[in-house]
CSV table of C-alpha atoms in Angstrom, one decimal:
chain,number,residue,atom,x,y,z
A,1,UNK,CA,39.9,-9.1,31.0
A,2,UNK,CA,39.0,-9.8,34.6
A,3,UNK,CA,37.4,-13.3,35.0
A,4,UNK,CA,34.4,-11.8,36.8
A,5,UNK,CA,33.6,-9.8,33.6
A,6,UNK,CA,34.4,-12.4,31.0
A,7,UNK,CA,31.3,-13.6,29.1
A,8,UNK,CA,30.2,-17.1,29.9
A,9,UNK,CA,31.1,-19.5,27.1
A,10,UNK,CA,28.5,-22.2,26.1
A,11,UNK,CA,29.2,-25.8,25.1
A,12,UNK,CA,29.2,-24.6,21.4
A,13,UNK,CA,32.0,-22.1,22.2
A,14,UNK,CA,29.8,-19.1,21.6
A,15,UNK,CA,29.6,-16.5,24.4
A,16,UNK,CA,26.3,-16.5,26.3
A,17,UNK,CA,24.7,-13.1,25.7
A,18,UNK,CA,22.7,-11.1,28.3
A,19,UNK,CA,19.1,-10.1,27.6
A,20,UNK,CA,20.3,-6.5,27.0
A,21,UNK,CA,22.8,-7.7,24.3
A,22,UNK,CA,20.1,-9.9,22.7
A,23,UNK,CA,17.8,-6.8,22.6
A,24,UNK,CA,20.6,-4.7,21.1
A,25,UNK,CA,21.3,-7.2,18.3
A,26,UNK,CA,17.6,-7.2,17.4
A,27,UNK,CA,17.0,-3.5,17.4
A,28,UNK,CA,17.8,-3.5,13.6
A,29,UNK,CA,14.8,-5.8,13.2
A,30,UNK,CA,12.7,-3.0,14.6
A,31,UNK,CA,13.6,-0.8,11.5
A,32,UNK,CA,13.0,-3.7,9.1
A,33,UNK,CA,9.6,-4.5,10.5
A,34,UNK,CA,8.5,-0.8,10.7
A,35,UNK,CA,9.0,-0.8,6.9
A,36,UNK,CA,6.9,-4.0,6.5
A,37,UNK,CA,4.2,-2.6,8.8
A,38,UNK,CA,3.9,0.5,6.6
A,39,UNK,CA,3.5,-1.7,3.6
A,40,UNK,CA,0.9,-4.0,5.2
A,41,UNK,CA,-1.2,-1.1,6.5
A,42,UNK,CA,-0.9,1.3,3.6
A,43,UNK,CA,-0.2,-0.4,0.2
A,44,UNK,CA,-3.8,-1.4,-0.5
A,45,UNK,CA,-5.1,2.1,0.3
A,46,UNK,CA,-2.3,3.7,-1.7
A,47,UNK,CA,-3.2,1.5,-4.7
A,48,UNK,CA,-6.9,2.4,-4.3
A,49,UNK,CA,-6.1,6.1,-4.1
A,50,UNK,CA,-4.2,5.7,-7.4
A,51,UNK,CA,-7.1,4.0,-9.1
A,52,UNK,CA,-6.8,0.2,-8.5
A,53,UNK,CA,-9.9,-2.0,-8.3
A,54,UNK,CA,-10.4,-4.5,-5.4
A,55,UNK,CA,-10.1,-7.7,-7.5
A,56,UNK,CA,-6.7,-6.7,-8.8
A,57,UNK,CA,-5.2,-5.8,-5.4
A,58,UNK,CA,-3.5,-9.2,-4.9
A,59,UNK,CA,-1.7,-8.9,-8.2
A,60,UNK,CA,-0.4,-5.5,-7.3
A,61,UNK,CA,1.2,-7.1,-4.1
A,62,UNK,CA,3.2,-9.6,-6.2
A,63,UNK,CA,6.4,-7.7,-5.6
A,64,UNK,CA,7.0,-9.0,-2.1
A,65,UNK,CA,6.7,-12.7,-2.7
A,66,UNK,CA,8.4,-12.7,-6.0
A,67,UNK,CA,11.4,-10.7,-4.8
A,68,UNK,CA,11.6,-12.9,-1.7
A,69,UNK,CA,11.5,-16.1,-3.8
A,70,UNK,CA,14.4,-14.9,-5.9
A,71,UNK,CA,16.5,-12.8,-3.5
A,72,UNK,CA,16.4,-14.4,-0.1
A,73,UNK,CA,17.8,-17.9,-1.0
A,74,UNK,CA,20.5,-16.3,-3.1
A,75,UNK,CA,21.4,-13.8,-0.4
A,76,UNK,CA,21.3,-16.4,2.3
A,77,UNK,CA,23.6,-18.7,0.3
A,78,UNK,CA,25.9,-15.8,-0.5
A,79,UNK,CA,26.2,-14.7,3.1
A,80,UNK,CA,27.1,-18.2,4.2
A,81,UNK,CA,30.3,-18.0,2.1
A,82,UNK,CA,31.1,-14.2,2.4
A,83,UNK,CA,34.4,-13.2,3.9
A,84,UNK,CA,34.8,-9.5,4.5
A,85,UNK,CA,36.3,-7.1,7.0
A,86,UNK,CA,32.8,-6.4,8.3
A,87,UNK,CA,31.7,-10.1,8.6
A,88,UNK,CA,29.6,-12.5,6.8
A,89,UNK,CA,26.1,-11.0,7.2
A,90,UNK,CA,26.8,-7.3,8.0
A,91,UNK,CA,27.4,-6.0,4.4
A,92,UNK,CA,23.9,-7.3,3.4
A,93,UNK,CA,22.3,-5.7,6.4
A,94,UNK,CA,23.6,-2.2,5.6
A,95,UNK,CA,23.2,-2.2,1.8
A,96,UNK,CA,19.6,-3.6,2.1
A,97,UNK,CA,18.7,-1.0,4.8
A,98,UNK,CA,20.0,1.9,2.8
A,99,UNK,CA,18.1,0.9,-0.3
A,100,UNK,CA,15.0,0.4,1.9
A,101,UNK,CA,15.2,3.9,3.2
A,102,UNK,CA,15.3,5.3,-0.3
A,103,UNK,CA,12.3,3.3,-1.3
A,104,UNK,CA,10.3,4.5,1.7
A,105,UNK,CA,11.1,8.1,0.9
A,106,UNK,CA,9.7,7.8,-2.6
A,107,UNK,CA,6.7,5.5,-2.1
A,108,UNK,CA,4.1,8.1,-0.9
A,109,UNK,CA,5.2,10.5,-3.6
A,110,UNK,CA,4.2,8.0,-6.4
A,111,UNK,CA,2.3,9.9,-9.1
A,112,UNK,CA,0.8,6.8,-10.8
A,113,UNK,CA,-0.3,3.2,-10.0
A,114,UNK,CA,2.5,1.7,-12.1
A,115,UNK,CA,5.1,3.8,-10.4
A,116,UNK,CA,4.0,2.7,-6.9
A,117,UNK,CA,3.8,-1.0,-8.0
A,118,UNK,CA,7.3,-0.8,-9.5
A,119,UNK,CA,8.7,0.9,-6.5
A,120,UNK,CA,7.3,-1.8,-4.2
A,121,UNK,CA,9.5,-4.3,-6.1
A,122,UNK,CA,12.6,-2.3,-5.2
A,123,UNK,CA,11.5,-1.7,-1.6
A,124,UNK,CA,10.7,-5.4,-1.1
A,125,UNK,CA,14.0,-6.5,-2.7
A,126,UNK,CA,15.9,-4.2,-0.3
A,127,UNK,CA,14.0,-5.6,2.7
A,128,UNK,CA,14.7,-9.1,1.5
A,129,UNK,CA,18.5,-8.4,1.2
A,130,UNK,CA,18.5,-7.5,4.9
A,131,UNK,CA,16.0,-10.0,6.3
A,132,UNK,CA,17.4,-13.5,5.9
A,133,UNK,CA,21.1,-12.6,6.7
A,134,UNK,CA,19.6,-11.0,9.9
A,135,UNK,CA,17.8,-14.3,10.8
A,136,UNK,CA,21.1,-16.2,10.1
A,137,UNK,CA,23.0,-13.7,12.2
A,138,UNK,CA,20.9,-14.5,15.2
A,139,UNK,CA,21.4,-18.2,14.6
A,140,UNK,CA,25.2,-17.6,14.2
A,141,UNK,CA,25.6,-15.5,17.3
A,142,UNK,CA,23.5,-17.4,19.8
A,143,UNK,CA,24.0,-20.9,21.3
A,144,UNK,CA,21.0,-23.2,20.7
A,145,UNK,CA,20.0,-22.7,24.3
A,146,UNK,CA,19.3,-19.0,23.6
A,147,UNK,CA,17.6,-19.5,20.2
A,148,UNK,CA,14.1,-19.2,21.6
A,149,UNK,CA,15.1,-16.0,23.4
A,150,UNK,CA,16.7,-14.6,20.3
A,151,UNK,CA,13.9,-15.3,17.9
A,152,UNK,CA,11.1,-14.3,20.3
A,153,UNK,CA,13.0,-11.0,20.9
A,154,UNK,CA,12.8,-10.5,17.1
A,155,UNK,CA,9.1,-11.2,17.3
A,156,UNK,CA,8.8,-8.6,20.1
A,157,UNK,CA,10.5,-6.0,18.0
A,158,UNK,CA,8.3,-6.9,15.1
A,159,UNK,CA,5.2,-6.3,17.3
A,160,UNK,CA,6.5,-3.0,18.6
A,161,UNK,CA,7.6,-1.7,15.2
A,162,UNK,CA,4.4,-2.6,13.5
A,163,UNK,CA,2.4,-1.2,16.3
A,164,UNK,CA,4.0,2.2,15.7
A,165,UNK,CA,3.9,1.8,11.9
A,166,UNK,CA,0.1,1.1,12.0
A,167,UNK,CA,-0.6,3.8,14.5
A,168,UNK,CA,1.6,6.5,12.9
A,169,UNK,CA,-1.2,8.1,10.8
A,170,UNK,CA,-3.7,8.1,13.7
A,171,UNK,CA,-1.1,9.5,16.1
A,172,UNK,CA,-0.5,12.4,13.6
A,173,UNK,CA,-4.2,13.1,13.4
A,174,UNK,CA,-4.5,13.0,17.2
A,175,UNK,CA,-1.7,15.5,17.3
A,176,UNK,CA,-3.6,17.9,15.0
A,177,UNK,CA,-2.8,17.0,11.4
A,178,UNK,CA,-5.7,17.1,9.0
A,179,UNK,CA,-6.7,13.5,8.1
A,180,UNK,CA,-8.2,14.8,4.8
A,181,UNK,CA,-5.1,16.7,3.6
A,182,UNK,CA,-3.8,15.1,0.4
A,183,UNK,CA,-0.7,15.4,-1.7
A,184,UNK,CA,-0.8,15.8,-5.5
A,185,UNK,CA,-1.3,12.1,-6.0
A,186,UNK,CA,-4.3,12.0,-3.6
A,187,UNK,CA,-2.4,10.2,-0.9
A,188,UNK,CA,-3.0,11.6,2.7
A,189,UNK,CA,-0.2,13.7,4.1
A,190,UNK,CA,-0.2,11.7,7.3
A,191,UNK,CA,0.8,8.6,5.2
A,192,UNK,CA,3.6,10.6,3.6
A,193,UNK,CA,5.0,11.6,6.9
A,194,UNK,CA,4.7,8.0,8.3
A,195,UNK,CA,6.9,6.8,5.3
A,196,UNK,CA,9.5,9.5,6.0
A,197,UNK,CA,9.8,8.3,9.6
A,198,UNK,CA,10.2,4.7,8.3
A,199,UNK,CA,12.9,5.8,6.0
A,200,UNK,CA,14.9,7.3,8.9
A,201,UNK,CA,14.4,4.2,11.1
A,202,UNK,CA,15.2,1.6,8.5
A,203,UNK,CA,19.0,2.4,8.3
A,204,UNK,CA,19.7,3.9,11.8
A,205,UNK,CA,18.4,0.9,13.7
A,206,UNK,CA,20.3,-1.7,11.6
A,207,UNK,CA,23.5,0.5,12.1
A,208,UNK,CA,22.9,0.5,15.8
A,209,UNK,CA,22.7,-3.3,16.0
A,210,UNK,CA,25.8,-3.8,13.9
A,211,UNK,CA,27.8,-1.4,16.1
A,212,UNK,CA,26.6,-2.7,19.5
A,213,UNK,CA,26.7,-6.5,18.8
A,214,UNK,CA,29.0,-7.2,15.9
A,215,UNK,CA,29.3,-10.6,14.4
A,216,UNK,CA,31.6,-13.2,16.0
A,217,UNK,CA,35.0,-13.1,14.3
A,218,UNK,CA,35.9,-16.1,12.2
A,219,UNK,CA,39.1,-18.0,12.7
A,220,UNK,CA,41.8,-18.0,10.0
A,221,UNK,CA,40.9,-21.6,9.3
A,222,UNK,CA,37.2,-20.8,8.8
A,223,UNK,CA,38.1,-17.9,6.5
A,224,UNK,CA,40.4,-20.1,4.5
A,225,UNK,CA,37.7,-22.8,4.2
A,226,UNK,CA,35.1,-20.2,3.0
A,227,UNK,CA,37.6,-18.8,0.4
A,228,UNK,CA,38.3,-22.2,-0.9
A,229,UNK,CA,34.6,-22.9,-1.7
A,230,UNK,CA,33.4,-22.3,-5.3
A,231,UNK,CA,32.1,-18.8,-6.0
A,232,UNK,CA,29.8,-17.2,-8.5
A,233,UNK,CA,26.2,-17.5,-9.4
A,234,UNK,CA,26.5,-21.1,-10.6
A,235,UNK,CA,28.1,-22.2,-7.3
A,236,UNK,CA,25.4,-20.4,-5.3
A,237,UNK,CA,22.6,-22.0,-7.2
A,238,UNK,CA,24.2,-25.4,-6.8
A,239,UNK,CA,24.4,-24.8,-3.0
A,240,UNK,CA,20.7,-23.9,-2.9
A,241,UNK,CA,19.8,-27.0,-4.9
A,242,UNK,CA,21.9,-29.3,-2.7
A,243,UNK,CA,20.4,-27.7,0.4
A,244,UNK,CA,16.9,-28.3,-1.0
A,245,UNK,CA,17.7,-32.0,-1.6
A,246,UNK,CA,19.1,-32.4,1.9
A,247,UNK,CA,16.4,-30.4,3.6
A,248,UNK,CA,15.8,-31.7,7.2
A,249,UNK,CA,12.5,-33.6,7.7
A,250,UNK,CA,11.3,-31.0,10.3
A,251,UNK,CA,11.7,-28.3,7.7
A,252,UNK,CA,9.7,-30.3,5.1
A,253,UNK,CA,6.9,-30.8,7.6
A,254,UNK,CA,6.6,-27.1,8.4
A,255,UNK,CA,5.6,-26.4,4.8
A,256,UNK,CA,1.9,-27.3,5.2
A,257,UNK,CA,1.5,-25.0,8.2
A,258,UNK,CA,3.3,-22.2,6.4
A,259,UNK,CA,1.2,-22.6,3.3
A,260,UNK,CA,-2.1,-22.1,5.2
A,261,UNK,CA,-0.7,-19.5,7.6
A,262,UNK,CA,0.7,-17.1,5.1
A,263,UNK,CA,-2.1,-17.5,2.6
A,264,UNK,CA,-4.4,-16.4,5.5
A,265,UNK,CA,-2.2,-13.5,6.5
A,266,UNK,CA,-2.1,-12.1,3.0
A,267,UNK,CA,-5.9,-12.3,2.8
A,268,UNK,CA,-6.1,-10.3,5.9
A,269,UNK,CA,-3.5,-7.6,5.0
A,270,UNK,CA,-4.8,-7.0,1.5
A,271,UNK,CA,-8.5,-6.9,2.3
A,272,UNK,CA,-8.9,-5.6,5.8
A,273,UNK,CA,-9.3,-2.0,4.8
A,274,UNK,CA,-11.9,-2.7,2.1
A,275,UNK,CA,-13.7,-5.1,4.6
A,276,UNK,CA,-13.8,-2.5,7.3
A,277,UNK,CA,-15.0,0.1,4.8
A,278,UNK,CA,-18.0,-2.2,4.0
A,279,UNK,CA,-18.8,-3.4,7.5
A,280,UNK,CA,-18.3,-0.2,9.4
A,281,UNK,CA,-19.0,2.6,6.9
A,282,UNK,CA,-21.0,0.9,4.1
A,283,UNK,CA,-18.7,2.0,1.2
A,284,UNK,CA,-16.2,0.6,-1.3
A,285,UNK,CA,-15.5,4.1,-2.8
A,286,UNK,CA,-11.8,5.0,-2.2
A,287,UNK,CA,-12.6,8.7,-2.5
A,288,UNK,CA,-15.2,8.5,0.2
A,289,UNK,CA,-14.7,9.8,3.8
A,290,UNK,CA,-15.7,6.4,5.1
A,291,UNK,CA,-12.9,4.6,3.2
A,292,UNK,CA,-10.2,7.0,4.7
A,293,UNK,CA,-11.8,6.4,8.1
A,294,UNK,CA,-11.5,2.7,7.5
A,295,UNK,CA,-7.8,3.2,6.9
A,296,UNK,CA,-7.4,4.9,10.2
A,297,UNK,CA,-9.4,2.2,12.0
A,298,UNK,CA,-7.2,-0.4,10.5
A,299,UNK,CA,-4.2,1.5,11.8
A,300,UNK,CA,-5.6,1.5,15.3
A,301,UNK,CA,-6.6,-2.1,15.4
A,302,UNK,CA,-3.5,-3.1,13.6
A,303,UNK,CA,-1.4,-1.1,16.1
A,304,UNK,CA,-3.3,-2.9,18.9
A,305,UNK,CA,-2.7,-6.4,17.6
A,306,UNK,CA,1.0,-5.6,17.1
A,307,UNK,CA,1.3,-4.2,20.6
A,308,UNK,CA,-0.3,-7.5,21.9
A,309,UNK,CA,2.4,-9.3,19.8
A,310,UNK,CA,5.1,-7.2,21.4
A,311,UNK,CA,4.0,-8.1,24.9
A,312,UNK,CA,3.2,-11.7,24.0
A,313,UNK,CA,6.5,-12.5,22.5
A,314,UNK,CA,8.2,-12.1,25.9
A,315,UNK,CA,5.3,-13.6,27.8
A,316,UNK,CA,5.2,-16.8,25.7
A,317,UNK,CA,8.9,-17.6,26.2
A,318,UNK,CA,8.3,-19.7,29.4
A,319,UNK,CA,5.4,-21.5,27.7
A,320,UNK,CA,7.5,-22.3,24.6
A,321,UNK,CA,10.2,-23.7,26.9
A,322,UNK,CA,7.7,-25.8,28.9
A,323,UNK,CA,5.2,-27.0,26.3
A,324,UNK,CA,7.2,-26.7,23.0
A,325,UNK,CA,7.0,-24.2,20.2
A,326,UNK,CA,4.6,-26.3,18.1
A,327,UNK,CA,1.9,-26.5,20.8
A,328,UNK,CA,2.1,-22.9,21.7
A,329,UNK,CA,1.9,-22.0,18.0
A,330,UNK,CA,-1.1,-24.2,17.4
A,331,UNK,CA,-3.0,-22.5,20.3
A,332,UNK,CA,-2.1,-19.0,19.0
A,333,UNK,CA,-3.2,-19.8,15.4
A,334,UNK,CA,-6.5,-21.2,16.6
A,335,UNK,CA,-7.3,-18.1,18.6
A,336,UNK,CA,-6.6,-15.9,15.6
A,337,UNK,CA,-8.7,-18.1,13.3
A,338,UNK,CA,-11.7,-17.8,15.6
A,339,UNK,CA,-11.2,-14.1,15.8
A,340,UNK,CA,-11.1,-13.5,12.1
A,341,UNK,CA,-14.2,-15.6,11.6
A,342,UNK,CA,-16.0,-13.3,14.0
A,343,UNK,CA,-14.6,-10.0,12.8
A,344,UNK,CA,-17.0,-9.4,9.8
A,345,UNK,CA,-19.9,-9.8,12.2
A,346,UNK,CA,-18.8,-6.9,14.3
A,347,UNK,CA,-20.1,-3.4,13.4
A,348,UNK,CA,-18.7,-1.4,16.3
A,349,UNK,CA,-15.1,-0.2,16.3
A,350,UNK,CA,-14.7,-1.0,20.0
A,351,UNK,CA,-15.6,-4.6,19.5
A,352,UNK,CA,-13.0,-5.1,16.8
A,353,UNK,CA,-10.2,-5.1,19.4
A,354,UNK,CA,-11.4,-8.4,20.8
A,355,UNK,CA,-10.5,-10.6,17.8
A,356,UNK,CA,-7.3,-8.5,17.6
A,357,UNK,CA,-6.2,-10.2,20.8
A,358,UNK,CA,-6.0,-13.5,19.1
A,359,UNK,CA,-4.4,-12.1,16.0
A,360,UNK,CA,-1.7,-10.4,18.2
A,361,UNK,CA,-0.9,-13.7,19.9
A,362,UNK,CA,-0.7,-15.4,16.5
A,363,UNK,CA,1.6,-12.7,15.0
A,364,UNK,CA,4.0,-13.0,18.0
A,365,UNK,CA,4.1,-16.7,17.5
A,366,UNK,CA,4.4,-16.6,13.7
A,367,UNK,CA,7.5,-14.4,13.9
A,368,UNK,CA,9.2,-16.5,16.5
A,369,UNK,CA,8.1,-20.1,17.1
A,370,UNK,CA,8.5,-21.5,13.6
A,371,UNK,CA,12.1,-20.3,13.7
A,372,UNK,CA,12.7,-22.0,17.0
A,373,UNK,CA,11.6,-25.2,15.4
A,374,UNK,CA,13.7,-24.6,12.3
A,375,UNK,CA,16.9,-23.4,14.0
A,376,UNK,CA,17.2,-26.6,16.0
A,377,UNK,CA,17.0,-28.8,12.9
A,378,UNK,CA,19.4,-27.2,10.5
A,379,UNK,CA,23.2,-27.5,10.3
A,380,UNK,CA,24.7,-24.2,11.6
A,381,UNK,CA,27.1,-23.8,8.7
A,382,UNK,CA,24.1,-23.7,6.3
A,383,UNK,CA,22.1,-21.3,8.4
A,384,UNK,CA,22.0,-18.6,5.8
A,385,UNK,CA,20.8,-20.7,2.9
A,386,UNK,CA,18.2,-22.6,5.0
A,387,UNK,CA,16.8,-19.4,6.4
A,388,UNK,CA,16.6,-18.1,2.8
A,389,UNK,CA,14.9,-21.3,1.7
A,390,UNK,CA,12.5,-21.2,4.7
A,391,UNK,CA,11.5,-17.8,3.4
A,392,UNK,CA,10.3,-19.6,0.3
A,393,UNK,CA,7.8,-21.2,2.6
A,394,UNK,CA,6.4,-17.7,3.1
A,395,UNK,CA,6.6,-16.2,-0.3
A,396,UNK,CA,5.3,-19.3,-2.3
A,397,UNK,CA,2.0,-19.3,-0.3
A,398,UNK,CA,1.8,-15.5,-0.9
A,399,UNK,CA,2.3,-16.0,-4.6
A,400,UNK,CA,-0.4,-18.8,-4.6
A,401,UNK,CA,-2.7,-16.4,-2.8
A,402,UNK,CA,-2.1,-13.5,-5.1
A,403,UNK,CA,-2.7,-15.6,-8.2
A,404,UNK,CA,-5.7,-17.6,-7.0
A,405,UNK,CA,-7.6,-15.1,-4.9
A,406,UNK,CA,-8.6,-13.0,-8.0
A,407,UNK,CA,-10.0,-16.2,-9.6
A,408,UNK,CA,-12.3,-17.0,-6.6
A,409,UNK,CA,-13.0,-13.5,-5.4
A,410,UNK,CA,-16.2,-13.2,-7.5
A,411,UNK,CA,-17.6,-16.8,-7.9
A,412,UNK,CA,-16.7,-18.2,-4.5
A,413,UNK,CA,-16.5,-15.1,-2.2
A,414,UNK,CA,-19.3,-13.1,-3.9
A,415,UNK,CA,-16.9,-10.2,-4.5
A,416,UNK,CA,-17.1,-9.2,-0.9
A,417,UNK,CA,-13.9,-8.3,1.0
A,418,UNK,CA,-15.4,-9.4,4.3
A,419,UNK,CA,-15.7,-13.0,3.0
A,420,UNK,CA,-11.9,-12.9,2.3
A,421,UNK,CA,-11.4,-12.2,6.0
A,422,UNK,CA,-13.6,-15.2,6.9
A,423,UNK,CA,-11.5,-17.4,4.5
A,424,UNK,CA,-8.4,-16.3,6.4
A,425,UNK,CA,-9.9,-17.4,9.7
A,426,UNK,CA,-10.6,-20.9,8.3
A,427,UNK,CA,-7.1,-21.2,6.9
A,428,UNK,CA,-5.5,-20.2,10.3
A,429,UNK,CA,-7.5,-23.0,12.0
A,430,UNK,CA,-6.1,-25.4,9.3
A,431,UNK,CA,-2.6,-24.2,10.0
A,432,UNK,CA,-3.0,-24.9,13.7
A,433,UNK,CA,-3.8,-28.5,12.9
A,434,UNK,CA,-0.9,-28.8,10.5
A,435,UNK,CA,1.8,-27.6,13.0
A,436,UNK,CA,0.8,-30.3,15.4
A,437,UNK,CA,2.0,-32.9,12.9
A,438,UNK,CA,5.6,-31.4,12.9
A,439,UNK,CA,8.2,-33.6,14.6
A,440,UNK,CA,11.4,-31.8,15.7
A,441,UNK,CA,14.8,-33.4,15.0
A,442,UNK,CA,18.4,-32.2,15.5
A,443,UNK,CA,20.5,-31.8,12.4
A,444,UNK,CA,23.1,-34.5,11.6
A,445,UNK,CA,26.7,-33.4,11.6
A,446,UNK,CA,28.1,-32.8,8.2
A,447,UNK,CA,31.4,-34.2,7.1
A,448,UNK,CA,34.1,-31.6,6.7
A,449,UNK,CA,32.5,-29.1,9.0
A,450,UNK,CA,34.9,-26.3,9.9
């Protein structure tokens, strides 16, 4: 190769990637997050269409956090020690993306509530098989000096994908589809088509990234070292346990911020459509025109905050470099908290876009800045298992929310979904305070590192 075209090598020995290469390697994240966006914006309405009551909605969302709690640490640890002709992480990307596509195809065709709830378990397991190896892949592929660019690019694709996922039903209505046309299960046809689009994107985008920016090849010595490590479920569980005991201090400190942050986000996603149905249309009846209109409004404001996240992820990169990830994250969470406290007081659709500005900034930061803090504090040879464990800091708060919210929904929140949105605002302000207490530290070198 001509020296002028040879990629620049960093101090870590990894080639420095161009912005275009970093974007290509994260296009697969677009497909993963389009799937999550469809779930966030449509699962509560789908459950309501199939007969669920509002108080039980959190329990019906248990699939995501439970599968994440079980699957992601295992898959992360397994990918750390995988040796294959396709690489360490790639087999997990492709298998998970294929299963996710199948789940998205079937979800809007669910004939009963139990079928949809069961299918969500499969869909979330598939997404989780793909997610954490993908995070570790970015950490593997990029030098530490490019971590912020890599993870904030993932955040940008999250914003873009979820913008389109939220807006898909409204776009179809704007293009002439009947918003009131239902399938045999009472689910709008615009929702069915949105899930079909998601199924196509889930696999094709991951395949694109794998082809365009393959994993770095391992040396024979690295392969031999991985093959020599113990295998099987017992060895994987032992690796997870050891990693938990040796967890870096920065990672431990991030727990409190993650607890408040993700409890709040689940409150928002589960109850925003019922809250809008009450505050804008005065109904809680899932069969009413107003409830379907609330679903479309949620798609529009959700698309807006995700588009803000898409733009903000790139815009906040210089601020993260200058002021640090934790300060930027604290400001973004504070703006979102103030916005959610104000949201139930707004009874005009146009005004709802104002608090969405803060939520969009927070969502961009949530999907990028905590990983910037994390990636600089963990040993690179354990990137997979620690990214998987870090996901436990997402799913455990979700589980806590789903198990506790039904208990306080009536006595503390008066059975009103808009009060759940207010609670989310308070928790985001608490998360902003918690992240300011985090102290970053570089990981110590491990003996025997290959």
